[in-house]
Amino acid sequence: MEGEDWIYSEKVKDHFMKPRNFLFGDESQFDANAVGQVGNPICGDQMKMYLKIENNKIVDVRWKTYGCASAIASTSALSELVKGKTLDEALKISAKDIDDYLGNLPKHKFHCSVLGHEALEDAVNKYRFTPEK
Amino acid sequence: MTYLDYAATSPLLPEVIDAMSAAERRYFANASALHTPGHLAMNEIEHTRGLLAEMINAEPEEIIFTSGASESNNTVIRTFEGHKIITSPLEHHSIIEAAVIYGGEEEPALYSYMLANNEIGEIMPVKEQVKKAHKEGAFAHSDLTQVLGKLPIDVKELDLDYATFSAHKIGGPIGVGALYVRKGVPFKPLIIGGNQEKKRRGGTYNTVGIIGFGAALEHLKKVNSWSLYDTKVRELRDKLAERILTEIPGSSLNTELERDKSLPNILNASFEAAEGESIQLYLDAEGVIVSTGSACAAGDAKPSHVLMAKTGDAEVAHSSIRFSFNPDNTEADIEKVMEVLPGIVNRLQQISTVTMRSK
């Protein structure tokens, strides 16, 4: 299959066909200390970001997604973008940054990158506003 | 490539390609012209008209050629502009959206019920609806796009006033369709400004396309298409259904397989916790071509209206895949699907946020 025959960019295709940092199977396998979730399977997409945060830095990340190729590629791309970033740096990653990184999603799929950004935000907020365990 | 999207469109049959390429050279003249080349082109058009009329038990003058099923559907609905239009929720958008625009309160009403649905293959009780319509003094239309070549059609026996047909679902060209209009029923042309089709549809005759449609109809007769679908195609479809259910956890069927419940060539299945567009595109990467009722794939905000009407469950609709067969498919195609589909679905289920209810 040639890239130009596809409705998506090469980068989206790459992240869809070879997603990075996904959490396969049982989620307890990954020792996350911040988890964020957005979306709803009823609407066609749902994303969950699992972060391992040390000293305000995202040292590792996993994700799960129910959704289309754009949703999978968006979470995969985001996982690459946030790794090693401080929480403040990570929060600055916008939906547009994800979209740019992927070489642009089709217009009607832009909401997938928005969801990715929101899942990350949700995880970081939960971490910040949850008292130390 | 394992092509299982024949209900969306089918490749041109070899004899259709031959007939059309010969026609491009031979029947280029405007079929409405009085000169000999025009007349010869018209003869070919009338040949296709006769074939279709014979196949559906209509009179040739009750057949109008159109640009396809959507035009045929739009034409009938618009004929009843301002009148009550009663349809099923499983209709094609060219019925549903036209009914929203043109529907009104006046009588007589129009009933429009497809005989079989394109997404799940469901066969609907059209005869009952027609009876009901006529009892009320209303008129009855049926979209038979998916049915031509799959089940025998008799418009007299169905007692229809209008019926819609398309060429590209039977190996004919895209851009050619037909509308059956029973003698004496109301009719309003959609395309005006020409004497073609007895002033019922303006525009220069699509001679080559109509000849291609004719070649596809000849093919249906030659191979006894109806019996091929009822035997070979049905067996393949049922076999895939059985293997999906037994080999893929979380799978369910949206098509009822009983003979009188669905077309023999369509199988719609859902895969819990796995989204349809992703399944479709991973299958595509493996050379298996299917379609999905997921919203994402269509670039729409909502998933398939048909699956929503049938199941009332958006998740089932988003997770649906349609496999549609034709007699060219073989056991090897089923093998190919089952070689790749279980792994694709499993991987999506394992990375899904949705926890499977059935394990």
mmCIF file of N, CA and C in Angstrom, chain A residues 16-130:
data_model
loop_
_atom_site.group_PDB
_atom_site.id
_atom_site.type_symbol
_atom_site.label_atom_id
_atom_site.label_comp_id
_atom_site.label_asym_id
_atom_site.label_seq_id
_atom_site.Cartn_x
_atom_site.Cartn_y
_atom_site.Cartn_z
ATOM 1 N N PHE A 16 -0.111 4.713 13.336
ATOM 2 C CA PHE A 16 -1.252 3.783 13.402
ATOM 3 C C PHE A 16 -0.770 2.347 13.214
ATOM 4 N N MET A 17 0.082 2.147 12.232
ATOM 5 C CA MET A 17 0.551 0.791 11.944
ATOM 6 C C MET A 17 1.540 0.305 13.007
ATOM 7 N N LYS A 18 2.346 1.248 13.535
ATOM 8 C CA LYS A 18 3.335 0.866 14.561
ATOM 9 C C LYS A 18 3.213 1.797 15.766
ATOM 10 N N PRO A 19 2.118 1.681 16.491
ATOM 11 C CA PRO A 19 1.918 2.597 17.616
ATOM 12 C C PRO A 19 3.018 2.446 18.678
ATOM 13 N N ARG A 20 3.410 3.582 19.258
ATOM 14 C CA ARG A 20 4.445 3.591 20.300
ATOM 15 C C ARG A 20 3.810 3.643 21.684
ATOM 16 N N ASN A 21 4.455 3.000 22.635
ATOM 17 C CA ASN A 21 4.127 3.148 24.068
ATOM 18 C C ASN A 21 2.697 2.757 24.454
ATOM 19 N N PHE A 22 2.054 1.890 23.682
ATOM 20 C CA PHE A 22 0.699 1.509 24.092
ATOM 21 C C PHE A 22 0.762 0.520 25.252
ATOM 22 N N LEU A 23 -0.321 0.476 25.987
ATOM 23 C CA LEU A 23 -0.413 -0.424 27.134
ATOM 24 C C LEU A 23 -1.256 -1.618 26.708
ATOM 25 N N PHE A 24 -0.596 -2.751 26.524
ATOM 26 C CA PHE A 24 -1.252 -3.932 26.002
ATOM 27 C C PHE A 24 -1.803 -4.768 27.148
ATOM 28 N N GLY A 25 -3.110 -4.994 27.136
ATOM 29 C CA GLY A 25 -3.715 -5.863 28.147
ATOM 30 C C GLY A 25 -3.872 -5.181 29.496
ATOM 31 N N ASP A 26 -3.675 -5.961 30.532
ATOM 32 C CA ASP A 26 -3.931 -5.536 31.907
ATOM 33 C C ASP A 26 -3.177 -4.247 32.258
ATOM 34 N N GLU A 27 -3.926 -3.239 32.716
ATOM 35 C CA GLU A 27 -3.294 -1.936 32.935
ATOM 36 C C GLU A 27 -2.446 -1.890 34.199
ATOM 37 N N SER A 28 -2.616 -2.889 35.083
ATOM 38 C CA SER A 28 -1.815 -2.878 36.316
ATOM 39 C C SER A 28 -0.344 -3.212 36.043
ATOM 40 N N GLN A 29 -0.069 -3.656 34.808
ATOM 41 C CA GLN A 29 1.319 -3.943 34.433
ATOM 42 C C GLN A 29 2.189 -2.702 34.442
ATOM 43 N N PHE A 30 1.572 -1.566 34.251
ATOM 44 C CA PHE A 30 2.352 -0.330 34.178
ATOM 45 C C PHE A 30 2.134 0.468 35.457
ATOM 46 N N ASP A 31 3.237 0.834 36.053
ATOM 47 C CA ASP A 31 3.188 1.473 37.352
ATOM 48 C C ASP A 31 3.033 2.982 37.170
ATOM 49 N N ALA A 32 1.809 3.419 36.888
ATOM 50 C CA ALA A 32 1.566 4.848 36.649
ATOM 51 C C ALA A 32 1.205 5.533 37.956
ATOM 52 N N ASN A 33 1.593 6.782 38.109
ATOM 53 C CA ASN A 33 1.093 7.522 39.267
ATOM 54 C C ASN A 33 0.176 8.677 38.857
ATOM 55 N N ALA A 34 -0.168 8.721 37.568
ATOM 56 C CA ALA A 34 -1.176 9.675 37.106
ATOM 57 C C ALA A 34 -1.884 9.077 35.900
ATOM 58 N N VAL A 35 -3.217 9.055 35.973
ATOM 59 C CA VAL A 35 -3.994 8.498 34.856
ATOM 60 C C VAL A 35 -5.065 9.495 34.459
ATOM 61 N N GLY A 36 -5.155 9.772 33.163
ATOM 62 C CA GLY A 36 -6.189 10.693 32.684
ATOM 63 C C GLY A 36 -7.023 10.010 31.623
ATOM 64 N N GLN A 37 -8.301 10.363 31.577
ATOM 65 C CA GLN A 37 -9.177 9.728 30.579
ATOM 66 C C GLN A 37 -10.155 10.734 29.991
ATOM 67 N N VAL A 38 -10.379 10.661 28.689
ATOM 68 C CA VAL A 38 -11.400 11.502 28.042
ATOM 69 C C VAL A 38 -12.147 10.684 26.998
ATOM 70 N N GLY A 39 -13.260 11.236 26.559
ATOM 71 C CA GLY A 39 -14.025 10.620 25.475
ATOM 72 C C GLY A 39 -14.961 9.542 25.984
ATOM 73 N N ASN A 40 -15.638 8.924 25.014
ATOM 74 C CA ASN A 40 -16.673 7.962 25.340
ATOM 75 C C ASN A 40 -16.841 7.035 24.139
ATOM 76 N N PRO A 41 -16.849 5.726 24.388
ATOM 77 C CA PRO A 41 -17.005 4.815 23.242
ATOM 78 C C PRO A 41 -18.296 5.053 22.457
ATOM 79 N N ILE A 42 -19.297 5.605 23.136
ATOM 80 C CA ILE A 42 -20.564 5.927 22.470
ATOM 81 C C ILE A 42 -20.324 6.947 21.350
ATOM 82 N N CYS A 43 -19.377 7.856 21.610
ATOM 83 C CA CYS A 43 -19.048 8.875 20.605
ATOM 84 C C CYS A 43 -18.010 8.371 19.614
ATOM 85 N N GLY A 44 -17.509 7.181 19.829
ATOM 86 C CA GLY A 44 -16.578 6.623 18.858
ATOM 87 C C GLY A 44 -15.122 6.689 19.250
ATOM 88 N N ASP A 45 -14.791 7.489 20.269
ATOM 89 C CA ASP A 45 -13.400 7.439 20.734
ATOM 90 C C ASP A 45 -13.231 7.745 22.210
ATOM 91 N N GLN A 46 -12.307 7.027 22.814
ATOM 92 C CA GLN A 46 -11.979 7.200 24.216
ATOM 93 C C GLN A 46 -10.476 6.959 24.385
ATOM 94 N N MET A 47 -9.837 7.816 25.190
ATOM 95 C CA MET A 47 -8.383 7.700 25.388
ATOM 96 C C MET A 47 -8.046 7.740 26.857
ATOM 97 N N LYS A 48 -6.997 7.022 27.193
ATOM 98 C CA LYS A 48 -6.514 6.978 28.567
ATOM 99 C C LYS A 48 -4.999 7.133 28.535
ATOM 100 N N MET A 49 -4.480 8.098 29.300
ATOM 101 C CA MET A 49 -3.020 8.295 29.380
ATOM 102 C C MET A 49 -2.542 7.874 30.765
ATOM 103 N N TYR A 50 -1.489 7.084 30.790
ATOM 104 C CA TYR A 50 -0.895 6.620 32.047
ATOM 105 C C TYR A 50 0.496 7.227 32.144
ATOM 106 N N LEU A 51 0.734 8.043 33.178
ATOM 107 C CA LEU A 51 2.037 8.715 33.313
ATOM 108 C C LEU A 51 2.776 8.218 34.544
ATOM 109 N N LYS A 52 4.094 8.074 34.379
ATOM 110 C CA LYS A 52 4.948 7.834 35.538
ATOM 111 C C LYS A 52 5.717 9.140 35.749
ATOM 112 N N ILE A 53 5.413 9.811 36.867
ATOM 113 C CA ILE A 53 5.983 11.140 37.100
ATOM 114 C C ILE A 53 6.975 11.067 38.262
ATOM 115 N N GLU A 54 8.160 11.584 38.026
ATOM 116 C CA GLU A 54 9.169 11.676 39.095
ATOM 117 C C GLU A 54 9.743 13.083 39.076
ATOM 118 N N ASN A 55 9.771 13.725 40.232
ATOM 119 C CA ASN A 55 10.303 15.089 40.350
ATOM 120 C C ASN A 55 9.717 16.028 39.290
ATOM 121 N N ASN A 56 8.385 15.947 39.154
ATOM 122 C CA ASN A 56 7.704 16.836 38.211
ATOM 123 C C ASN A 56 8.034 16.570 36.745
ATOM 124 N N LYS A 57 8.617 15.410 36.479
ATOM 125 C CA LYS A 57 9.011 15.089 35.116
ATOM 126 C C LYS A 57 8.311 13.781 34.704
ATOM 127 N N ILE A 58 7.844 13.735 33.447
ATOM 128 C CA ILE A 58 7.214 12.507 32.948
ATOM 129 C C ILE A 58 8.337 11.572 32.499
ATOM 130 N N VAL A 59 8.618 10.560 33.321
ATOM 131 C CA VAL A 59 9.744 9.686 32.988
ATOM 132 C C VAL A 59 9.313 8.526 32.084
ATOM 133 N N ASP A 60 8.035 8.181 32.151
ATOM 134 C CA ASP A 60 7.549 7.135 31.246
ATOM 135 C C ASP A 60 6.052 7.321 31.020
ATOM 136 N N VAL A 61 5.551 6.759 29.942
ATOM 137 C CA VAL A 61 4.144 6.975 29.574
ATOM 138 C C VAL A 61 3.604 5.764 28.814
ATOM 139 N N ARG A 62 2.347 5.461 29.056
ATOM 140 C CA ARG A 62 1.623 4.461 28.259
ATOM 141 C C ARG A 62 0.233 5.016 27.962
ATOM 142 N N TRP A 63 -0.450 4.392 27.017
ATOM 143 C CA TRP A 63 -1.803 4.833 26.707
ATOM 144 C C TRP A 63 -2.653 3.652 26.252
ATOM 145 N N LYS A 64 -3.954 3.860 26.347
ATOM 146 C CA LYS A 64 -4.933 2.961 25.743
ATOM 147 C C LYS A 64 -5.918 3.813 24.952
ATOM 148 N N THR A 65 -6.381 3.301 23.844
ATOM 149 C CA THR A 65 -7.344 4.051 23.035
ATOM 150 C C THR A 65 -8.382 3.115 22.425
ATOM 151 N N TYR A 66 -9.632 3.539 22.495
ATOM 152 C CA TYR A 66 -10.681 2.935 21.674
ATOM 153 C C TYR A 66 -10.998 3.987 20.633
ATOM 154 N N GLY A 67 -10.729 3.711 19.372
ATOM 155 C CA GLY A 67 -11.034 4.721 18.374
ATOM 156 C C GLY A 67 -10.416 4.430 17.030
ATOM 157 N N CYS A 68 -10.570 5.410 16.142
ATOM 158 C CA CYS A 68 -10.157 5.242 14.763
ATOM 159 C C CYS A 68 -8.649 5.442 14.626
ATOM 160 N N ALA A 69 -8.160 5.356 13.415
ATOM 161 C CA ALA A 69 -6.727 5.481 13.145
ATOM 162 C C ALA A 69 -6.174 6.811 13.665
ATOM 163 N N SER A 70 -6.931 7.889 13.500
ATOM 164 C CA SER A 70 -6.466 9.203 13.979
ATOM 165 C C SER A 70 -6.334 9.227 15.490
ATOM 166 N N ALA A 71 -7.259 8.575 16.172
ATOM 167 C CA ALA A 71 -7.233 8.549 17.630
ATOM 168 C C ALA A 71 -6.020 7.758 18.108
ATOM 169 N N ILE A 72 -5.786 6.621 17.480
ATOM 170 C CA ILE A 72 -4.638 5.794 17.847
ATOM 171 C C ILE A 72 -3.340 6.542 17.551
ATOM 172 N N ALA A 73 -3.252 7.133 16.381
ATOM 173 C CA ALA A 73 -2.035 7.861 16.010
ATOM 174 C C ALA A 73 -1.821 9.072 16.916
ATOM 175 N N SER A 74 -2.903 9.761 17.291
ATOM 176 C CA SER A 74 -2.780 10.945 18.148
ATOM 177 C C SER A 74 -2.221 10.573 19.519
ATOM 178 N N THR A 75 -2.733 9.496 20.110
ATOM 179 C CA THR A 75 -2.230 9.109 21.441
ATOM 180 C C THR A 75 -0.794 8.600 21.336
ATOM 181 N N SER A 76 -0.515 7.874 20.259
ATOM 182 C CA SER A 76 0.851 7.379 20.067
ATOM 183 C C SER A 76 1.822 8.547 19.921
ATOM 184 N N ALA A 77 1.452 9.525 19.110
ATOM 185 C CA ALA A 77 2.304 10.697 18.887
ATOM 186 C C ALA A 77 2.499 11.472 20.192
ATOM 187 N N LEU A 78 1.407 11.649 20.910
ATOM 188 C CA LEU A 78 1.478 12.389 22.168
ATOM 189 C C LEU A 78 2.419 11.708 23.150
ATOM 190 N N SER A 79 2.371 10.379 23.186
ATOM 191 C CA SER A 79 3.230 9.645 24.117
ATOM 192 C C SER A 79 4.708 9.898 23.816
ATOM 193 N N GLU A 80 5.026 10.074 22.549
ATOM 194 C CA GLU A 80 6.404 10.384 22.172
ATOM 195 C C GLU A 80 6.762 11.819 22.571
ATOM 196 N N LEU A 81 5.772 12.690 22.395
ATOM 197 C CA LEU A 81 6.019 14.116 22.660
ATOM 198 C C LEU A 81 6.222 14.425 24.147
ATOM 199 N N VAL A 82 5.531 13.706 25.018
ATOM 200 C CA VAL A 82 5.570 14.075 26.443
ATOM 201 C C VAL A 82 6.728 13.437 27.193
ATOM 202 N N LYS A 83 7.260 12.369 26.666
ATOM 203 C CA LYS A 83 8.291 11.624 27.397
ATOM 204 C C LYS A 83 9.486 12.524 27.717
ATOM 205 N N GLY A 84 9.842 12.546 28.998
ATOM 206 C CA GLY A 84 11.019 13.317 29.415
ATOM 207 C C GLY A 84 10.731 14.795 29.684
ATOM 208 N N LYS A 85 9.473 15.197 29.439
ATOM 209 C CA LYS A 85 9.130 16.614 29.639
ATOM 210 C C LYS A 85 8.708 16.863 31.094
ATOM 211 N N THR A 86 8.918 18.097 31.562
ATOM 212 C CA THR A 86 8.363 18.461 32.865
ATOM 213 C C THR A 86 6.852 18.613 32.679
ATOM 214 N N LEU A 87 6.123 18.613 33.781
ATOM 215 C CA LEU A 87 4.663 18.725 33.675
ATOM 216 C C LEU A 87 4.262 20.025 32.981
ATOM 217 N N ASP A 88 4.956 21.121 33.325
ATOM 218 C CA ASP A 88 4.621 22.405 32.692
ATOM 219 C C ASP A 88 4.883 22.374 31.191
ATOM 220 N N GLU A 89 5.999 21.771 30.829
ATOM 221 C CA GLU A 89 6.316 21.651 29.399
ATOM 222 C C GLU A 89 5.266 20.789 28.685
ATOM 223 N N ALA A 90 4.902 19.690 29.328
ATOM 224 C CA ALA A 90 3.946 18.757 28.715
ATOM 225 C C ALA A 90 2.586 19.413 28.498
ATOM 226 N N LEU A 91 2.173 20.215 29.485
ATOM 227 C CA LEU A 91 0.858 20.867 29.368
ATOM 228 C C LEU A 91 0.816 21.869 28.230
ATOM 229 N N LYS A 92 1.992 22.326 27.823
ATOM 230 C CA LYS A 92 2.030 23.297 26.713
ATOM 231 C C LYS A 92 1.820 22.631 25.357
ATOM 232 N N ILE A 93 1.863 21.289 25.334
ATOM 233 C CA ILE A 93 1.658 20.593 24.055
ATOM 234 C C ILE A 93 0.177 20.700 23.696
ATOM 235 N N SER A 94 -0.107 21.409 22.641
ATOM 236 C CA SER A 94 -1.505 21.661 22.280
ATOM 237 C C SER A 94 -1.986 20.625 21.262
ATOM 238 N N ALA A 95 -3.288 20.675 21.020
ATOM 239 C CA ALA A 95 -3.864 19.811 19.982
ATOM 240 C C ALA A 95 -3.181 20.091 18.642
ATOM 241 N N LYS A 96 -2.894 21.365 18.412
ATOM 242 C CA LYS A 96 -2.258 21.736 17.147
ATOM 243 C C LYS A 96 -0.847 21.166 17.042
ATOM 244 N N ASP A 97 -0.135 21.138 18.191
ATOM 245 C CA ASP A 97 1.209 20.543 18.180
ATOM 246 C C ASP A 97 1.148 19.064 17.774
ATOM 247 N N ILE A 98 0.150 18.365 18.321
ATOM 248 C CA ILE A 98 -0.008 16.938 17.987
ATOM 249 C C ILE A 98 -0.322 16.809 16.495
ATOM 250 N N ASP A 99 -1.231 17.668 16.041
ATOM 251 C CA ASP A 99 -1.636 17.658 14.635
ATOM 252 C C ASP A 99 -0.441 17.964 13.721
ATOM 253 N N ASP A 100 0.353 18.951 14.111
ATOM 254 C CA ASP A 100 1.544 19.305 13.321
ATOM 255 C C ASP A 100 2.541 18.148 13.296
ATOM 256 N N TYR A 101 2.761 17.572 14.475
ATOM 257 C CA TYR A 101 3.711 16.459 14.596
ATOM 258 C C TYR A 101 3.325 15.317 13.656
ATOM 259 N N LEU A 102 1.999 15.121 13.507
ATOM 260 C CA LEU A 102 1.505 14.014 12.667
ATOM 261 C C LEU A 102 1.417 14.394 11.187
ATOM 262 N N GLY A 103 1.850 15.604 10.863
ATOM 263 C CA GLY A 103 1.743 16.031 9.462
ATOM 264 C C GLY A 103 0.293 16.277 9.086
ATOM 265 N N ASN A 104 -0.487 16.707 10.054
ATOM 266 C CA ASN A 104 -1.901 17.097 9.914
ATOM 267 C C ASN A 104 -2.862 15.929 9.660
ATOM 268 N N LEU A 105 -3.826 15.894 10.549
ATOM 269 C CA LEU A 105 -4.932 14.941 10.399
ATOM 270 C C LEU A 105 -5.925 15.532 9.402
ATOM 271 N N PRO A 106 -6.760 14.688 8.789
ATOM 272 C CA PRO A 106 -7.844 15.271 7.983
ATOM 273 C C PRO A 106 -8.674 16.197 8.889
ATOM 274 N N LYS A 107 -9.234 17.249 8.320
ATOM 275 C CA LYS A 107 -9.945 18.264 9.118
ATOM 276 C C LYS A 107 -10.955 17.681 10.099
ATOM 277 N N HIS A 108 -11.767 16.734 9.595
ATOM 278 C CA HIS A 108 -12.820 16.196 10.460
ATOM 279 C C HIS A 108 -12.270 15.261 11.536
ATOM 280 N N LYS A 109 -10.963 15.068 11.545
ATOM 281 C CA LYS A 109 -10.337 14.210 12.562
ATOM 282 C C LYS A 109 -9.533 15.012 13.575
ATOM 283 N N PHE A 110 -9.543 16.332 13.429
ATOM 284 C CA PHE A 110 -8.728 17.170 14.313
ATOM 285 C C PHE A 110 -9.101 16.952 15.779
ATOM 286 N N HIS A 111 -10.377 16.643 16.018
ATOM 287 C CA HIS A 111 -10.830 16.444 17.398
ATOM 288 C C HIS A 111 -10.070 15.315 18.099
ATOM 289 N N CYS A 112 -9.480 14.400 17.325
ATOM 290 C CA CYS A 112 -8.689 13.323 17.930
ATOM 291 C C CYS A 112 -7.466 13.895 18.644
ATOM 292 N N SER A 113 -6.841 14.908 18.037
ATOM 293 C CA SER A 113 -5.671 15.510 18.678
ATOM 294 C C SER A 113 -6.116 16.336 19.888
ATOM 295 N N VAL A 114 -7.335 16.911 19.810
ATOM 296 C CA VAL A 114 -7.879 17.640 20.950
ATOM 297 C C VAL A 114 -8.077 16.680 22.122
ATOM 298 N N LEU A 115 -8.627 15.515 21.817
ATOM 299 C CA LEU A 115 -8.845 14.512 22.862
ATOM 300 C C LEU A 115 -7.524 14.091 23.498
ATOM 301 N N GLY A 116 -6.497 13.922 22.680
ATOM 302 C CA GLY A 116 -5.177 13.543 23.188
ATOM 303 C C GLY A 116 -4.678 14.571 24.186
ATOM 304 N N HIS A 117 -4.774 15.833 23.796
ATOM 305 C CA HIS A 117 -4.351 16.927 24.674
ATOM 306 C C HIS A 117 -5.141 16.905 25.976
ATOM 307 N N GLU A 118 -6.444 16.676 25.866
ATOM 308 C CA GLU A 118 -7.300 16.682 27.062
ATOM 309 C C GLU A 118 -7.016 15.506 27.996
ATOM 310 N N ALA A 119 -6.677 14.358 27.419
ATOM 311 C CA ALA A 119 -6.352 13.183 28.240
ATOM 312 C C ALA A 119 -5.096 13.459 29.058
ATOM 313 N N LEU A 120 -4.143 14.090 28.423
ATOM 314 C CA LEU A 120 -2.899 14.446 29.101
ATOM 315 C C LEU A 120 -3.174 15.442 30.229
ATOM 316 N N GLU A 121 -3.946 16.467 29.897
ATOM 317 C CA GLU A 121 -4.312 17.490 30.875
ATOM 318 C C GLU A 121 -5.001 16.872 32.089
ATOM 319 N N ASP A 122 -5.916 15.947 31.781
ATOM 320 C CA ASP A 122 -6.664 15.276 32.838
ATOM 321 C C ASP A 122 -5.709 14.512 33.760
ATOM 322 N N ALA A 123 -4.746 13.817 33.179
ATOM 323 C CA ALA A 123 -3.782 13.044 33.976
ATOM 324 C C ALA A 123 -2.956 13.970 34.856
ATOM 325 N N VAL A 124 -2.446 15.050 34.256
ATOM 326 C CA VAL A 124 -1.589 15.970 35.016
ATOM 327 C C VAL A 124 -2.389 16.653 36.129
ATOM 328 N N ASN A 125 -3.601 17.081 35.816
ATOM 329 C CA ASN A 125 -4.432 17.724 36.833
ATOM 330 C C ASN A 125 -4.741 16.785 37.986
ATOM 331 N N LYS A 126 -5.057 15.545 37.655
ATOM 332 C CA LYS A 126 -5.353 14.575 38.714
ATOM 333 C C LYS A 126 -4.128 14.393 39.597
ATOM 334 N N TYR A 127 -2.968 14.363 38.981
ATOM 335 C CA TYR A 127 -1.725 14.181 39.736
ATOM 336 C C TYR A 127 -1.496 15.382 40.653
ATOM 337 N N ARG A 128 -1.692 16.555 40.108
ATOM 338 C CA ARG A 128 -1.398 17.772 40.878
ATOM 339 C C ARG A 128 -2.380 17.992 42.007
ATOM 340 N N PHE A 129 -3.625 17.598 41.773
ATOM 341 C CA PHE A 129 -4.639 17.897 42.780
ATOM 342 C C PHE A 129 -5.001 16.706 43.645
ATOM 343 N N THR A 130 -4.225 15.631 43.530
ATOM 344 C CA THR A 130 -4.430 14.495 44.425
ATOM 345 C C THR A 130 -3.369 14.557 45.511
#
